[in-house]
């Protein structure tokens, strides 16, 4: 779990110095993960495996870079939900999860949507 993760809208880290996640119990996170509509989109064997998985193992996978299910699903503290890695990425500079079409502009130091480099703010 990256230490740059922050509470959505609060601007402070939810990861303690010892690596523990504060204000989230394993049971709460496991419940949120299992409730996600993305779990329902998975095939029956994978979905059943996730539903029956030990809470701690499920949370560990969802917070790891390997993800759960097909390996593409991860838990986002920024959005407080399960997200797809192909559609979402975490900007280490802005410390927020962003859509896959957004990118971080070094010129204005903000994430921008689209494909124009430099961004519309930085280009003359």
C-alpha positions as a Python dict, from the first residue, in 0.01 Angstrom:
ca = {
    (1, 'X'): (0, 0, 0),
    (2, 'X'): (147, 333, -96),
    (3, 'X'): (207, 583, 184),
    (4, 'X'): (90, 861, -49),
    (5, 'X'): (-271, 740, -25),
    (6, 'X'): (-494, 1003, 135),
    (7, 'X'): (-848, 1024, 262),
    (8, 'X'): (-1086, 1137, -8),
    (9, 'X'): (-1130, 1511, 38),
    (10, 'X'): (-941, 1524, 368),
    (11, 'X'): (-586, 1562, 238),
    (12, 'X'): (-424, 1343, 504),
    (13, 'X'): (-272, 999, 478),
    (14, 'X'): (-476, 700, 596),
    (15, 'X'): (-161, 488, 620),
    (16, 'X'): (18, 492, 955),
    (17, 'X'): (399, 489, 982),
    (18, 'X'): (390, 117, 1069),
    (19, 'X'): (201, 44, 744),
    (20, 'X'): (-139, -15, 907),
    (21, 'X'): (-451, 143, 760),
    (22, 'X'): (-616, 373, 1014),
    (23, 'X'): (-993, 408, 1060),
    (24, 'X'): (-1063, 98, 846),
    (25, 'X'): (-1110, -247, 992),
    (26, 'X'): (-1032, -551, 781),
    (27, 'X'): (-1396, -657, 808),
    (28, 'X'): (-1520, -317, 685),
    (29, 'X'): (-1287, -312, 386),
    (30, 'X'): (-1369, -676, 297),
    (31, 'X'): (-1741, -595, 310),
    (32, 'X'): (-1695, -290, 84),
    (33, 'X'): (-1491, -494, -163),
    (34, 'X'): (-1747, -774, -179),
    (35, 'X'): (-2033, -523, -227),
    (36, 'X'): (-1874, -369, -536),
    (37, 'X'): (-2063, -417, -861),
    (38, 'X'): (-1728, -509, -1021),
    (39, 'X'): (-1726, -836, -825),
    (40, 'X'): (-2063, -922, -978),
    (41, 'X'): (-1915, -872, -1327),
    (42, 'X'): (-1657, -1148, -1274),
    (43, 'X'): (-1707, -1508, -1381),
    (44, 'X'): (-1883, -1742, -1139),
    (45, 'X'): (-1571, -1934, -1021),
    (46, 'X'): (-1377, -1612, -950),
    (47, 'X'): (-1678, -1441, -792),
    (48, 'X'): (-1743, -1742, -567),
    (49, 'X'): (-1376, -1759, -469),
    (50, 'X'): (-1379, -1390, -368),
    (51, 'X'): (-1706, -1423, -176),
    (52, 'X'): (-1562, -1719, 22),
    (53, 'X'): (-1211, -1577, 70),
    (54, 'X'): (-1080, -1498, 418),
    (55, 'X'): (-1132, -1123, 492),
    (56, 'X'): (-764, -1053, 561),
    (57, 'X'): (-649, -1231, 243),
    (58, 'X'): (-907, -1045, 32),
    (59, 'X'): (-804, -705, 171),
    (60, 'X'): (-435, -788, 128),
    (61, 'X'): (-491, -874, -240),
    (62, 'X'): (-707, -566, -302),
    (63, 'X'): (-439, -339, -156),
    (64, 'X'): (-149, -507, -333),
    (65, 'X'): (-18, -429, -680),
    (66, 'X'): (-133, -775, -791),
    (67, 'X'): (-501, -697, -733),
    (68, 'X'): (-789, -943, -701),
    (69, 'X'): (-1000, -1141, -940),
    (70, 'X'): (-835, -1117, -1278),
    (71, 'X'): (-557, -914, -1117),
    (72, 'X'): (-698, -587, -1243),
    (73, 'X'): (-919, -490, -947),
    (74, 'X'): (-784, -287, -655),
    (75, 'X'): (-933, -94, -363),
    (76, 'X'): (-903, 284, -396),
    (77, 'X'): (-905, 486, -76),
    (78, 'X'): (-939, 798, -291),
    (79, 'X'): (-1270, 680, -430),
    (80, 'X'): (-1360, 446, -143),
    (81, 'X'): (-1449, 167, -384),
    (82, 'X'): (-1308, -115, -590),
    (83, 'X'): (-1162, 10, -920),
    (84, 'X'): (-1026, -141, -1240),
    (85, 'X'): (-655, -90, -1298),
    (86, 'X'): (-703, -50, -1674),
    (87, 'X'): (-941, 242, -1621),
    (88, 'X'): (-790, 406, -1314),
    (89, 'X'): (-443, 502, -1197),
    (90, 'X'): (-310, 678, -888),
    (91, 'X'): (-118, 1002, -947),
    (92, 'X'): (167, 1004, -697),
    (93, 'X'): (206, 1381, -725),
    (94, 'X'): (-161, 1481, -687),
    (95, 'X'): (-218, 1185, -453),
    (96, 'X'): (-552, 1106, -614),
    (97, 'X'): (-692, 832, -834),
    (98, 'X'): (-748, 949, -1189),
    (99, 'X'): (-918, 822, -1504),
    (100, 'X'): (-685, 639, -1740),
    (101, 'X'): (-717, 921, -1996),
    (102, 'X'): (-578, 1175, -1751),
    (103, 'X'): (-206, 1243, -1723),
    (104, 'X'): (8, 1463, -1502),
    (105, 'X'): (145, 1775, -1673),
    (106, 'X'): (489, 1871, -1541),
    (107, 'X'): (442, 2227, -1668),
    (108, 'X'): (141, 2327, -1458),
    (109, 'X'): (178, 2042, -1206),
    (110, 'X'): (-185, 1927, -1247),
    (111, 'X'): (-352, 1624, -1395),
    (112, 'X'): (-512, 1696, -1731),
    (113, 'X'): (-768, 1508, -1939),
    (114, 'X'): (-689, 1431, -2302),
    (115, 'X'): (-396, 1356, -2526),
    (116, 'X'): (-246, 1699, -2603),
    (117, 'X'): (105, 1748, -2471),
    (118, 'X'): (174, 2007, -2341),
    (119, 'X'): (-169, 2061, -2190),
    (120, 'X'): (-399, 2341, -2300),
    (121, 'X'): (-298, 2547, -1994),
    (122, 'X'): (75, 2529, -2075),
    (123, 'X'): (58, 2556, -2455),
    (124, 'X'): (65, 2908, -2607),
}
